[in-house]
XYZ file of C-alpha atoms in Angstrom:
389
model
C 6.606 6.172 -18.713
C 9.408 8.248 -19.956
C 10.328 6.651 -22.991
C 6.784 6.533 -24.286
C 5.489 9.276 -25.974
C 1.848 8.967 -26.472
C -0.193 7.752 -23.191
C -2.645 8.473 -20.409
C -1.934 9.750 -17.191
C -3.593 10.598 -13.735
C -2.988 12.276 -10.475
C -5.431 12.789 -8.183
C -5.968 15.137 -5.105
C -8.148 15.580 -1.823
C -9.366 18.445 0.126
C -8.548 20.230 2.908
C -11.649 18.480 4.592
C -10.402 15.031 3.748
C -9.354 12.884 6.899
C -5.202 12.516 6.510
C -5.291 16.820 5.191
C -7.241 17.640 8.911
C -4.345 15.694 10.340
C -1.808 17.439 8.587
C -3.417 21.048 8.981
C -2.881 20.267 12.585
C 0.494 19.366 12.701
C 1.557 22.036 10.593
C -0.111 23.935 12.818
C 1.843 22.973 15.996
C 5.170 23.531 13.604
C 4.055 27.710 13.194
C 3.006 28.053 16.781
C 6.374 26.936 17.627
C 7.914 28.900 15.150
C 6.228 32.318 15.533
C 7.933 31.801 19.348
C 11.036 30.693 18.210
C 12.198 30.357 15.025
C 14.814 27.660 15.835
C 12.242 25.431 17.521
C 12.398 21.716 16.730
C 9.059 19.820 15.889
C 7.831 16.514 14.733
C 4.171 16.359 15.417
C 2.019 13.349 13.899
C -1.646 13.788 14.237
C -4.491 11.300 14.159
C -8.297 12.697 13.620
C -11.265 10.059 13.751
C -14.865 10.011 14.932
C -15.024 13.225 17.316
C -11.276 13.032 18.676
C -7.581 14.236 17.857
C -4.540 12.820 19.255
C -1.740 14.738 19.032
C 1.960 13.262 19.289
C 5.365 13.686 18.883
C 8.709 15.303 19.828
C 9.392 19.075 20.331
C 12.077 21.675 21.538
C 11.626 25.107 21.770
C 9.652 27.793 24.172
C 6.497 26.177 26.358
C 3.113 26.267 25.163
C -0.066 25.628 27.216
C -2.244 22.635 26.181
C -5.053 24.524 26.619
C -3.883 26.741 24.036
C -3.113 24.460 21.481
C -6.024 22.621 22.005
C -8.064 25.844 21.518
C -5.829 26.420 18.103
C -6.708 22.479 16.891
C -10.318 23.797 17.241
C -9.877 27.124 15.153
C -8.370 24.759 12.323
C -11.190 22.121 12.484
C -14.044 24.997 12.384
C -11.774 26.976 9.603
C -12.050 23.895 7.093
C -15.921 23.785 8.025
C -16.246 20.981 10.279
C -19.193 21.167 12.837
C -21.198 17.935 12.191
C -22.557 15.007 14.425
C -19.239 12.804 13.889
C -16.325 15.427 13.608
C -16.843 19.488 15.168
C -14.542 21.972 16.552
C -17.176 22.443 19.834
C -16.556 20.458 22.588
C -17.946 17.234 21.706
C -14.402 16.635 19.910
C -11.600 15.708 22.782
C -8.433 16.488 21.924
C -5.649 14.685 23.324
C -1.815 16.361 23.416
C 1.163 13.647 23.989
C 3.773 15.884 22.516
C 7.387 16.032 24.641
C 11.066 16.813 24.792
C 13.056 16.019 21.743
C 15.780 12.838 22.078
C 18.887 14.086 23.468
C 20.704 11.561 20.793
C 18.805 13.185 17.894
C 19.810 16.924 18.689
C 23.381 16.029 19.484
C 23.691 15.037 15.796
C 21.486 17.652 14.568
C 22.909 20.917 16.622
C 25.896 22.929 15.716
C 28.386 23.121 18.253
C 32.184 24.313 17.953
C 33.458 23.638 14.458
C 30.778 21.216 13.534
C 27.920 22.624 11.172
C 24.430 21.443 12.120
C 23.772 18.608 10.849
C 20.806 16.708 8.576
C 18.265 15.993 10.819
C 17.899 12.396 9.783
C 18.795 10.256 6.590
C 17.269 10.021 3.221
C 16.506 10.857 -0.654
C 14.706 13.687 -1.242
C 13.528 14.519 -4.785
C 12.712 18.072 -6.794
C 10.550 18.028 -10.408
C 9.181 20.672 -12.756
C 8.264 20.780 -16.064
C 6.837 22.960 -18.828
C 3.271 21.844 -18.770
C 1.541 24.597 -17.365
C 2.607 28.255 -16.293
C 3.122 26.835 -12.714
C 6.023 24.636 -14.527
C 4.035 21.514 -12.699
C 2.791 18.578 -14.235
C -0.645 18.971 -15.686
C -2.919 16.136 -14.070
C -2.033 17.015 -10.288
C -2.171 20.782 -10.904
C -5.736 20.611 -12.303
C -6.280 18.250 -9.393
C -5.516 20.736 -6.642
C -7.309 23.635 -8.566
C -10.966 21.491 -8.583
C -10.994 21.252 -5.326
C -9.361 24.819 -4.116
C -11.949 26.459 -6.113
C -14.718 24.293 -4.277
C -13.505 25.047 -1.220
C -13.267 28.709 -1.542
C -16.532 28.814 -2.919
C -18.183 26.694 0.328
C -16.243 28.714 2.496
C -17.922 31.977 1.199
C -21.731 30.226 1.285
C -21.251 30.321 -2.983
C -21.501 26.459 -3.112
C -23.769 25.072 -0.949
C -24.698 21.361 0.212
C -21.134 20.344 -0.413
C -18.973 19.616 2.735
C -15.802 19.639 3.248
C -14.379 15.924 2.467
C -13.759 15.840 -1.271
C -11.477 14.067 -3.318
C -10.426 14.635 -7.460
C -8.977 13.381 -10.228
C -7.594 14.134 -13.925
C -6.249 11.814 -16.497
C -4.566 13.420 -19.451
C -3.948 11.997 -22.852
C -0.356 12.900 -23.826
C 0.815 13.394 -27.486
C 4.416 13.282 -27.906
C 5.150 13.705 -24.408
C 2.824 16.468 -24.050
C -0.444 16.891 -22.652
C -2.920 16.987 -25.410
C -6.171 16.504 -23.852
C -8.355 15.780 -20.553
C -9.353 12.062 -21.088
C -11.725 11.570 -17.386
C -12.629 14.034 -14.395
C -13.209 12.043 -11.249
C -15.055 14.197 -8.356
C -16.344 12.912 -5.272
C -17.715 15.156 -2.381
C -19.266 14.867 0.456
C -22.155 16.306 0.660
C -25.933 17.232 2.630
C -28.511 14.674 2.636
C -30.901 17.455 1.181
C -29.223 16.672 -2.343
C -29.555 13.789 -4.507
C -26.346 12.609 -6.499
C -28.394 14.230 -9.912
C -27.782 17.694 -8.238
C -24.100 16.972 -6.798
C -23.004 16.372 -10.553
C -24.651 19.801 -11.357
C -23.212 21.386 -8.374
C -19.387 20.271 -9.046
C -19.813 20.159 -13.094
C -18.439 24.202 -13.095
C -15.884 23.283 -11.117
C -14.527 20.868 -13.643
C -14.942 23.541 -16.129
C -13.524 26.727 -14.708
C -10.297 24.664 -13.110
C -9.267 23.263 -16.657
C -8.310 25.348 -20.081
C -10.800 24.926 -22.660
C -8.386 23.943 -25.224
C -8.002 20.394 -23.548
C -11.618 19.925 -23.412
C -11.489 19.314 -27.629
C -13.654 16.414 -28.089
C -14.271 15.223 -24.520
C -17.035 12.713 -23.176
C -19.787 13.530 -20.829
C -19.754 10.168 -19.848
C -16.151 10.364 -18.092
C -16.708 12.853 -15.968
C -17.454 10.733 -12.559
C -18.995 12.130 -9.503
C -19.852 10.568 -6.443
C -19.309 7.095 -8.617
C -20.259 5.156 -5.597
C -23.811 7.052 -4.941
C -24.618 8.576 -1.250
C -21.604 10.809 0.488
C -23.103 12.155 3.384
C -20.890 10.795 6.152
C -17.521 11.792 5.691
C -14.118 13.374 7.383
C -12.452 12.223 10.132
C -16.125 10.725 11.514
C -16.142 8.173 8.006
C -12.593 7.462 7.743
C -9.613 8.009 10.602
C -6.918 10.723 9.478
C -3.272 10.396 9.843
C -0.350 12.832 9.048
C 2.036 12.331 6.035
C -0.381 9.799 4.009
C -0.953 11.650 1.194
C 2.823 12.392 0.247
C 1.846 12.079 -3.430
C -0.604 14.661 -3.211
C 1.910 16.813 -2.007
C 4.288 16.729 -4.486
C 3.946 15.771 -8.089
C 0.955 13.182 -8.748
C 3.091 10.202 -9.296
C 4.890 12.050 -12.436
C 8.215 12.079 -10.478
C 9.852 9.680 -7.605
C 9.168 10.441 -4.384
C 11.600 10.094 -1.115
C 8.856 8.614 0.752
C 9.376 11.475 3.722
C 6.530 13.572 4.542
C 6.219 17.482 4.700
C 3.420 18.062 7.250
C 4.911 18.322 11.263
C 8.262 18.956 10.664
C 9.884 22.095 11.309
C 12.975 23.184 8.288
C 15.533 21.557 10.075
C 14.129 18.188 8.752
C 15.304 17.945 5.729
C 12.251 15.733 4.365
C 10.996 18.530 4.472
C 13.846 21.167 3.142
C 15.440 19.389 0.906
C 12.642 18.354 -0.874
C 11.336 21.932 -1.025
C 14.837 23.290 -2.368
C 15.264 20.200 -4.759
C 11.800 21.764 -6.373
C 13.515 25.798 -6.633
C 16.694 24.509 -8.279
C 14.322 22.125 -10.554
C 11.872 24.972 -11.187
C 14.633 27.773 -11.906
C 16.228 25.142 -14.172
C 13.141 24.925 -16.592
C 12.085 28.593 -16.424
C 15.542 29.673 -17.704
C 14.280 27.106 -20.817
C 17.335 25.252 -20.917
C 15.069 22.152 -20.317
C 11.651 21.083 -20.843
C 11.780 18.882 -17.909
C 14.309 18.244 -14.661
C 14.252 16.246 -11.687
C 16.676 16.634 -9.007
C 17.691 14.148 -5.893
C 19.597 15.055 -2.519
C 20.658 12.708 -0.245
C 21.825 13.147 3.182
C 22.541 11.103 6.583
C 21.683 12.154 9.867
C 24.128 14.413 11.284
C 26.122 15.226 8.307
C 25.916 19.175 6.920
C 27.017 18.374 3.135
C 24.384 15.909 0.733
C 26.251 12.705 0.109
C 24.784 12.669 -3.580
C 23.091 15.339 -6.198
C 21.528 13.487 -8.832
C 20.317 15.560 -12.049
C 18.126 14.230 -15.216
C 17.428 16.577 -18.020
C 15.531 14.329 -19.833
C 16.996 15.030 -23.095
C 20.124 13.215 -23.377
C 22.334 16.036 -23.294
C 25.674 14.869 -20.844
C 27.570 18.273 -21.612
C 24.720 20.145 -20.739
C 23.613 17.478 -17.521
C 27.515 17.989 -16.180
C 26.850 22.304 -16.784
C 24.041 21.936 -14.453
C 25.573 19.989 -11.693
C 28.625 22.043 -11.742
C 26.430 25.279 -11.350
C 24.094 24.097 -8.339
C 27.119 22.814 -6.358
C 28.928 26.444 -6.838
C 25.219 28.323 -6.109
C 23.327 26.601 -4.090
C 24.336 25.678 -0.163
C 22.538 22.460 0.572
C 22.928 22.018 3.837
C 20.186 22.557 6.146
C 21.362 25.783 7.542
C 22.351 27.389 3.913
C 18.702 25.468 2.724
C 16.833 27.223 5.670
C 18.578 30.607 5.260
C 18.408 30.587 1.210
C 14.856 29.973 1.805
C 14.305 31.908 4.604
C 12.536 29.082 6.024
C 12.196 29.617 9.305
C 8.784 31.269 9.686
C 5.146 30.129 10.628
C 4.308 29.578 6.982
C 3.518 25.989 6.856
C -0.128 25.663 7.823
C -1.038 26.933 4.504
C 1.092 24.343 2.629
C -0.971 21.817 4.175
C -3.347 21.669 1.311
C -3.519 21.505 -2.815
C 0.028 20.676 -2.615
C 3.518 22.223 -1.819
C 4.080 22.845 -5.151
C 3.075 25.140 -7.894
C 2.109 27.761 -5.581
C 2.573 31.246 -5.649
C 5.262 32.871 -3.491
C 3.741 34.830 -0.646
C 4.421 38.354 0.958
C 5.294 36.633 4.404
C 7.659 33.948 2.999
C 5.694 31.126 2.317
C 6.296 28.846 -0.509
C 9.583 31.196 -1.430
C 10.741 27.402 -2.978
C 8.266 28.792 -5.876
C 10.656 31.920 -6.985
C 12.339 31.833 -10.220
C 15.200 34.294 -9.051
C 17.945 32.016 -10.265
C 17.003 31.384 -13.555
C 20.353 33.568 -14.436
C 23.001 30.709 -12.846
C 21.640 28.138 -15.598
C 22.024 30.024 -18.586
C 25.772 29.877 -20.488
Protein backbone atom coordinates (compact mmCIF):
# COMPACT_ATOMS: atom_id res chain seq x y z
CA UNK A 1 0.00 0.00 0.00
CA UNK A 2 2.83 2.36 0.42
CA UNK A 3 4.24 2.52 -2.84
CA UNK A 4 0.92 3.17 -4.51
CA UNK A 5 -0.29 6.41 -4.73
CA UNK A 6 -3.80 6.49 -5.84
CA UNK A 7 -6.20 3.81 -3.98
CA UNK A 8 -9.05 3.05 -1.61
CA UNK A 9 -8.85 2.48 1.87
CA UNK A 10 -11.01 1.47 4.99
CA UNK A 11 -10.96 1.23 8.70
CA UNK A 12 -13.71 0.55 10.55
CA UNK A 13 -14.80 0.99 14.27
CA UNK A 14 -17.43 -0.26 16.96
CA UNK A 15 -19.06 1.22 19.90
CA UNK A 16 -18.73 1.31 23.29
CA UNK A 17 -21.93 -0.99 23.37
CA UNK A 18 -20.39 -3.54 21.08
CA UNK A 19 -19.66 -7.02 22.80
CA UNK A 20 -15.48 -7.23 22.89
CA UNK A 21 -15.63 -2.86 23.96
CA UNK A 22 -18.11 -4.02 27.24
CA UNK A 23 -15.33 -6.49 27.88
CA UNK A 24 -12.68 -4.15 27.66
CA UNK A 25 -14.53 -1.22 29.60
CA UNK A 26 -14.45 -3.75 32.33
CA UNK A 27 -11.07 -4.66 32.47
CA UNK A 28 -9.88 -1.31 32.20
CA UNK A 29 -11.94 -0.78 34.81
CA UNK A 30 -10.39 -3.28 37.29
CA UNK A 31 -6.80 -1.65 36.04
CA UNK A 32 -8.08 2.17 37.66
CA UNK A 33 -9.63 0.65 40.72
CA UNK A 34 -6.35 -0.82 41.36
CA UNK A 35 -4.60 2.10 40.49
CA UNK A 36 -6.51 4.87 42.31
CA UNK A 37 -5.32 2.44 45.53
CA UNK A 38 -2.03 2.00 44.45
CA UNK A 39 -0.43 3.32 41.75
CA UNK A 40 2.20 0.53 41.44
CA UNK A 41 -0.45 -2.19 41.36
CA UNK A 42 0.02 -4.97 38.82
CA UNK A 43 -3.06 -6.10 36.65
CA UNK A 44 -3.94 -8.31 33.80
CA UNK A 45 -7.64 -8.71 33.77
CA UNK A 46 -9.39 -10.47 30.63
CA UNK A 47 -13.09 -10.18 30.61
CA UNK A 48 -15.75 -12.21 28.86
CA UNK A 49 -19.52 -10.65 28.56
CA UNK A 50 -22.33 -12.92 26.89
CA UNK A 51 -26.05 -13.49 27.34
CA UNK A 52 -26.71 -11.95 30.98
CA UNK A 53 -23.18 -12.89 32.58
CA UNK A 54 -19.48 -11.52 33.04
CA UNK A 55 -16.58 -13.52 33.94
CA UNK A 56 -13.89 -11.83 35.14
CA UNK A 57 -10.18 -13.31 35.15
CA UNK A 58 -6.78 -12.81 35.51
CA UNK A 59 -3.70 -11.98 37.63
CA UNK A 60 -3.30 -9.02 40.08
CA UNK A 61 -0.95 -7.47 42.82
CA UNK A 62 -1.62 -4.63 44.71
CA UNK A 63 -4.05 -3.52 47.82
CA UNK A 64 -7.38 -5.95 48.39
CA UNK A 65 -10.57 -5.19 46.93
CA UNK A 66 -13.96 -6.72 47.88
CA UNK A 67 -15.81 -8.71 45.16
CA UNK A 68 -18.75 -7.25 46.08
CA UNK A 69 -17.36 -4.05 45.20
CA UNK A 70 -16.13 -4.71 41.98
CA UNK A 71 -18.97 -6.49 41.06
CA UNK A 72 -21.10 -3.43 41.99
CA UNK A 73 -18.46 -1.23 39.72
CA UNK A 74 -18.94 -3.97 36.55
CA UNK A 75 -22.64 -2.94 37.00
CA UNK A 76 -22.10 0.97 36.99
CA UNK A 77 -20.09 0.36 33.60
CA UNK A 78 -22.75 -1.92 31.98
CA UNK A 79 -25.72 0.66 32.95
CA UNK A 80 -23.21 3.74 31.93
CA UNK A 81 -22.97 2.39 28.19
CA UNK A 82 -26.92 1.90 28.36
CA UNK A 83 -27.39 -1.65 28.79
CA UNK A 84 -30.66 -2.74 30.63
CA UNK A 85 -32.38 -5.14 28.14
CA UNK A 86 -33.86 -8.77 28.34
CA UNK A 87 -30.39 -10.46 27.24
CA UNK A 88 -27.61 -8.13 28.77
CA UNK A 89 -28.56 -5.43 32.09
CA UNK A 90 -26.62 -4.06 34.87
CA UNK A 91 -29.70 -5.28 37.50
CA UNK A 92 -29.35 -8.41 38.91
CA UNK A 93 -30.42 -10.69 36.32
CA UNK A 94 -26.64 -10.37 35.01
CA UNK A 95 -24.21 -12.70 37.38
CA UNK A 96 -21.00 -11.66 37.51
CA UNK A 97 -18.34 -13.99 38.18
CA UNK A 98 -14.65 -12.68 39.67
CA UNK A 99 -11.63 -15.37 39.21
CA UNK A 100 -8.98 -12.75 39.48
CA UNK A 101 -5.70 -13.80 41.89
CA UNK A 102 -2.13 -13.29 42.95
CA UNK A 103 0.30 -12.45 40.25
CA UNK A 104 3.13 -15.41 39.31
CA UNK A 105 5.94 -15.12 41.58
CA UNK A 106 8.25 -15.96 38.29
CA UNK A 107 6.67 -13.04 36.38
CA UNK A 108 7.35 -10.26 39.11
CA UNK A 109 10.82 -11.51 39.85
CA UNK A 110 11.69 -10.48 36.26
CA UNK A 111 9.53 -7.56 36.23
CA UNK A 112 10.47 -5.84 39.85
CA UNK A 113 13.44 -3.72 40.54
CA UNK A 114 15.54 -4.91 43.16
CA UNK A 115 19.27 -3.82 44.06
CA UNK A 116 21.05 -2.63 40.94
CA UNK A 117 18.66 -4.18 38.53
CA UNK A 118 16.08 -1.69 36.83
CA UNK A 119 12.56 -3.11 36.52
CA UNK A 120 12.25 -4.88 33.90
CA UNK A 121 9.73 -5.28 30.58
CA UNK A 122 6.95 -6.98 31.74
CA UNK A 123 6.93 -9.53 28.97
CA UNK A 124 8.37 -9.75 25.31
CA UNK A 125 7.33 -8.19 22.11
CA UNK A 126 7.06 -5.47 19.14
CA UNK A 127 5.20 -2.70 19.82
CA UNK A 128 4.48 -0.14 17.07
CA UNK A 129 3.75 3.96 17.07
CA UNK A 130 2.10 5.82 13.67
CA UNK A 131 0.92 9.33 12.83
CA UNK A 132 0.46 11.14 9.94
CA UNK A 133 -0.69 14.46 8.51
CA UNK A 134 -4.17 13.55 7.47
CA UNK A 135 -6.22 15.23 9.81
CA UNK A 136 -5.52 17.80 12.74
CA UNK A 137 -5.42 14.73 15.12
CA UNK A 138 -2.18 13.71 12.89
CA UNK A 139 -4.22 10.14 12.55
CA UNK A 140 -5.08 8.43 9.57
CA UNK A 141 -8.30 9.59 8.04
CA UNK A 142 -10.61 6.38 7.63
CA UNK A 143 -10.30 5.18 11.41
CA UNK A 144 -10.56 8.73 12.80
CA UNK A 145 -13.89 9.38 11.00
CA UNK A 146 -14.69 5.87 12.18
CA UNK A 147 -14.45 6.58 15.90
CA UNK A 148 -16.12 10.09 15.48
CA UNK A 149 -19.62 8.34 13.84
CA UNK A 150 -20.08 6.47 16.48
CA UNK A 151 -18.83 8.87 19.56
CA UNK A 152 -21.21 11.36 18.33
CA UNK A 153 -24.07 8.62 18.37
CA UNK A 154 -23.34 7.67 21.53
CA UNK A 155 -23.26 10.97 23.16
CA UNK A 156 -26.31 11.84 21.57
CA UNK A 157 -28.27 8.40 23.00
CA UNK A 158 -26.76 8.97 26.15
CA UNK A 159 -28.42 12.48 26.47
CA UNK A 160 -32.10 11.02 25.09
CA UNK A 161 -31.05 13.28 21.59
CA UNK A 162 -31.06 10.03 19.48
CA UNK A 163 -33.52 7.79 20.27
CA UNK A 164 -34.40 4.03 19.22
CA UNK A 165 -30.73 3.39 18.70
CA UNK A 166 -28.98 1.11 21.31
CA UNK A 167 -25.92 0.79 22.22
CA UNK A 168 -24.19 -2.03 19.86
CA UNK A 169 -23.06 -0.20 16.75
CA UNK A 170 -20.43 -0.72 14.44
CA UNK A 171 -18.86 1.87 11.37
CA UNK A 172 -16.97 2.18 8.60
CA UNK A 173 -15.14 4.69 6.05
CA UNK A 174 -13.33 3.99 2.88
CA UNK A 175 -11.35 6.85 1.44
CA UNK A 176 -10.20 7.36 -2.07
CA UNK A 177 -6.56 8.55 -1.91
CA UNK A 178 -4.93 10.83 -4.59
CA UNK A 179 -1.31 10.87 -4.48
CA UNK A 180 -1.08 9.42 -1.19
CA UNK A 181 -3.59 11.66 0.18
CA UNK A 182 -7.03 11.38 1.10
CA UNK A 183 -9.11 12.93 -1.54
CA UNK A 184 -12.51 11.79 -0.94
CA UNK A 185 -15.08 9.52 1.16
CA UNK A 186 -15.79 6.63 -1.33
CA UNK A 187 -18.61 4.36 1.21
CA UNK A 188 -20.05 4.96 4.87
CA UNK A 189 -20.95 1.65 6.43
CA UNK A 190 -23.29 2.06 9.71
CA UNK A 191 -24.91 -0.60 11.48
CA UNK A 192 -26.79 -0.12 14.88
CA UNK A 193 -28.69 -1.79 16.91
CA UNK A 194 -31.66 -0.60 17.39
CA UNK A 195 -35.72 -0.73 18.99
CA UNK A 196 -38.12 -2.87 17.31
CA UNK A 197 -40.44 0.32 17.15
CA UNK A 198 -38.26 1.42 14.01
CA UNK A 199 -38.13 0.06 10.65
CA UNK A 200 -34.62 0.00 8.83
CA UNK A 201 -36.27 3.18 6.47
CA UNK A 202 -36.09 5.28 9.74
CA UNK A 203 -32.60 3.84 11.13
CA UNK A 204 -30.97 5.23 7.80
CA UNK A 205 -32.68 8.62 8.63
CA UNK A 206 -31.75 8.42 12.18
CA UNK A 207 -27.82 7.72 11.60
CA UNK A 208 -27.68 9.71 8.05
CA UNK A 209 -26.55 13.15 10.31
CA UNK A 210 -24.24 11.29 11.89
CA UNK A 211 -22.41 10.48 8.72
CA UNK A 212 -22.64 14.06 7.91
CA UNK A 213 -21.60 16.04 10.95
CA UNK A 214 -18.52 13.37 11.72
CA UNK A 215 -16.93 13.97 8.15
CA UNK A 216 -15.64 17.49 6.45
CA UNK A 217 -17.72 18.51 3.69
CA UNK A 218 -14.93 18.93 1.37
CA UNK A 219 -14.58 15.01 1.03
CA UNK A 220 -18.15 14.62 0.38
CA UNK A 221 -17.41 16.26 -3.49
CA UNK A 222 -19.33 14.05 -5.67
CA UNK A 223 -20.36 11.21 -3.35
CA UNK A 224 -23.14 8.43 -3.89
CA UNK A 225 -26.23 7.99 -1.89
CA UNK A 226 -26.14 4.60 -2.77
CA UNK A 227 -22.83 3.79 -0.65
CA UNK A 228 -23.81 4.85 2.34
CA UNK A 229 -24.89 1.30 4.03
CA UNK A 230 -26.91 0.96 7.11
CA UNK A 231 -28.09 -1.93 8.78
CA UNK A 232 -27.06 -3.81 5.25
CA UNK A 233 -28.31 -7.00 6.68
CA UNK A 234 -32.01 -5.63 7.68
CA UNK A 235 -33.40 -6.20 11.47
CA UNK A 236 -30.78 -5.24 14.52
CA UNK A 237 -32.74 -5.54 17.45
CA UNK A 238 -30.85 -8.17 19.42
CA UNK A 239 -27.51 -7.16 20.03
CA UNK A 240 -24.46 -6.74 22.77
CA UNK A 241 -23.13 -9.18 24.75
CA UNK A 242 -26.87 -11.09 24.62
CA UNK A 243 -26.26 -11.48 20.35
CA UNK A 244 -22.68 -12.04 20.28
CA UNK A 245 -20.15 -13.10 23.41
CA UNK A 246 -17.48 -10.25 24.24
CA UNK A 247 -13.91 -10.80 24.91
CA UNK A 248 -11.04 -8.37 25.91
CA UNK A 249 -8.24 -7.31 23.45
CA UNK A 250 -10.22 -8.39 20.09
CA UNK A 251 -10.50 -5.34 18.56
CA UNK A 252 -6.68 -4.31 18.69
CA UNK A 253 -7.13 -2.66 15.27
CA UNK A 254 -9.72 -0.51 16.42
CA UNK A 255 -7.52 0.67 18.90
CA UNK A 256 -4.83 1.81 17.11
CA UNK A 257 -4.62 2.85 13.52
CA UNK A 258 -7.34 1.03 11.20
CA UNK A 259 -4.99 -1.29 9.52
CA UNK A 260 -2.88 1.86 8.07
CA UNK A 261 0.14 0.81 10.23
CA UNK A 262 1.50 -2.76 11.68
CA UNK A 263 0.34 -3.75 14.70
CA UNK A 264 2.32 -5.77 17.64
CA UNK A 265 -0.57 -7.94 18.07
CA UNK A 266 -0.62 -7.02 22.12
CA UNK A 267 -3.67 -5.58 23.47
CA UNK A 268 -4.21 -2.30 25.56
CA UNK A 269 -7.36 -3.05 27.61
CA UNK A 270 -6.45 -4.91 31.36
CA UNK A 271 -3.09 -4.14 31.66
CA UNK A 272 -1.75 -1.81 34.05
CA UNK A 273 1.66 0.60 32.49
CA UNK A 274 4.04 -1.77 33.55
CA UNK A 275 3.02 -3.95 30.51
CA UNK A 276 4.61 -2.63 27.99
CA UNK A 277 1.90 -3.76 25.26
CA UNK A 278 0.48 -1.39 26.60
CA UNK A 279 3.34 1.49 27.23
CA UNK A 280 5.32 1.08 24.66
CA UNK A 281 2.85 1.17 22.22
CA UNK A 282 1.38 4.34 23.72
CA UNK A 283 4.95 6.12 23.79
CA UNK A 284 5.87 4.69 20.25
CA UNK A 285 2.58 6.93 19.17
CA UNK A 286 4.09 10.49 21.26
CA UNK A 287 7.53 10.16 19.67
CA UNK A 288 5.63 9.33 16.18
CA UNK A 289 3.13 12.15 16.74
CA UNK A 290 5.80 14.86 17.97
CA UNK A 291 7.84 13.73 14.94
CA UNK A 292 5.13 14.86 12.32
CA UNK A 293 3.85 17.94 14.18
CA UNK A 294 7.39 19.45 14.16
CA UNK A 295 6.71 18.87 10.02
CA UNK A 296 9.85 17.26 9.44
CA UNK A 297 7.70 14.35 8.03
CA UNK A 298 4.45 13.77 6.54
CA UNK A 299 4.30 10.38 7.92
CA UNK A 300 6.39 8.11 10.72
CA UNK A 301 6.04 4.87 12.21
CA UNK A 302 8.05 3.77 15.03
CA UNK A 303 8.77 0.02 16.55
CA UNK A 304 10.14 -0.98 20.15
CA UNK A 305 11.01 -4.18 21.04
CA UNK A 306 11.67 -5.59 24.34
CA UNK A 307 12.03 -9.10 26.28
CA UNK A 308 10.67 -9.87 29.47
CA UNK A 309 12.77 -8.71 32.18
CA UNK A 310 15.11 -6.53 30.37
CA UNK A 311 14.87 -2.43 31.18
CA UNK A 312 16.52 -1.20 27.72
CA UNK A 313 14.38 -2.02 24.04
CA UNK A 314 16.49 -4.49 22.15
CA UNK A 315 15.55 -2.60 18.79
CA UNK A 316 14.08 1.08 17.69
CA UNK A 317 13.00 0.87 14.28
CA UNK A 318 12.13 4.33 12.44
CA UNK A 319 10.47 4.86 8.76
CA UNK A 320 10.03 8.33 7.48
CA UNK A 321 8.52 7.37 4.52
CA UNK A 322 10.38 9.62 2.32
CA UNK A 323 13.61 8.13 1.61
CA UNK A 324 15.63 10.46 3.45
CA UNK A 325 18.66 8.13 5.42
CA UNK A 326 20.45 11.40 6.78
CA UNK A 327 17.41 12.62 8.06
CA UNK A 328 16.03 8.71 9.26
CA UNK A 329 19.67 8.37 11.23
CA UNK A 330 18.86 12.40 12.82
CA UNK A 331 15.78 10.95 14.20
CA UNK A 332 17.03 7.83 15.77
CA UNK A 333 19.94 9.55 17.22
CA UNK A 334 17.53 12.17 18.89
CA UNK A 335 14.88 9.67 20.49
CA UNK A 336 17.67 7.48 21.96
CA UNK A 337 19.32 10.80 23.67
CA UNK A 338 15.45 12.12 24.70
CA UNK A 339 13.40 9.65 25.26
CA UNK A 340 13.91 6.82 28.26
CA UNK A 341 12.21 3.73 26.98
CA UNK A 342 12.18 1.66 29.58
CA UNK A 343 9.12 1.00 31.41
CA UNK A 344 9.91 3.03 34.41
CA UNK A 345 11.30 6.25 32.30
CA UNK A 346 7.96 5.29 29.78
CA UNK A 347 5.61 5.33 32.90
CA UNK A 348 7.20 8.40 34.54
CA UNK A 349 7.59 10.46 31.07
CA UNK A 350 4.03 9.71 30.74
CA UNK A 351 2.99 9.95 34.02
CA UNK A 352 1.21 6.84 33.52
CA UNK A 353 0.39 5.62 36.53
CA UNK A 354 -3.13 6.92 37.20
CA UNK A 355 -6.79 5.54 36.88
CA UNK A 356 -7.09 6.95 33.39
CA UNK A 357 -7.65 3.96 31.33
CA UNK A 358 -11.37 3.26 31.45
CA UNK A 359 -11.89 6.07 29.16
CA UNK A 360 -9.38 4.77 26.56
CA UNK A 361 -11.49 1.85 26.28
CA UNK A 362 -13.45 3.25 23.43
CA UNK A 363 -13.04 5.23 19.82
CA UNK A 364 -9.52 4.33 20.09
CA UNK A 365 -6.26 5.18 22.06
CA UNK A 366 -5.28 7.41 19.64
CA UNK A 367 -6.03 10.80 18.34
CA UNK A 368 -7.45 11.89 21.49
CA UNK A 369 -7.17 14.90 23.28
CA UNK A 370 -4.90 15.13 26.33
CA UNK A 371 -6.90 15.39 29.52
CA UNK A 372 -6.65 17.57 32.78
CA UNK A 373 -6.16 14.31 34.95
CA UNK A 374 -3.48 12.67 32.73
CA UNK A 375 -5.17 10.64 30.43
CA UNK A 376 -4.06 10.12 26.96
CA UNK A 377 -0.81 12.54 27.85
CA UNK A 378 0.75 10.05 24.77
CA UNK A 379 -1.38 12.79 22.67
CA UNK A 380 0.97 15.99 23.67
CA UNK A 381 3.08 17.53 21.13
CA UNK A 382 5.61 18.98 23.80
CA UNK A 383 8.62 17.59 22.01
CA UNK A 384 8.17 18.76 18.76
CA UNK A 385 11.48 21.01 19.61
CA UNK A 386 14.04 17.68 19.89
CA UNK A 387 13.22 16.91 16.05
CA UNK A 388 13.90 20.06 14.53
CA UNK A 389 17.87 20.82 13.39
Amino acid sequence: MNDLKNYLFTSESVSEGHPDKVSDRISDMVVDSYLSNDPFSRVACETLTTTNKVVLAGEVRGPEIKNDELIQKVRDCIKDIGYDQDGFTWREATKIESHLHSQSADIALGVDSSGNKDEGAGDQGIMFGFACSETEELMPAPIYYSHKILRLMAEDRKSGKLKNIEPDSKSQVTFEYENGKPKKVKSVVISSQHSPDVDQAQVRELLRPYMLNSIPKKFFDGFDEKEFYVNPTGNFVIGGPDGDCGLTGRKIIVDTYGGAAPHGGGAFSGKDPTKVDRSAAYVSRYIAKNIVSSKIADKCLIQLSYAIGVSKPLSIYVNLFDGDIEKNKFVEKKIEENFDLSPRGIREMLSLNKPIYEKTAAYGHFGRTPESDGAFSWENTDKTEVFLK
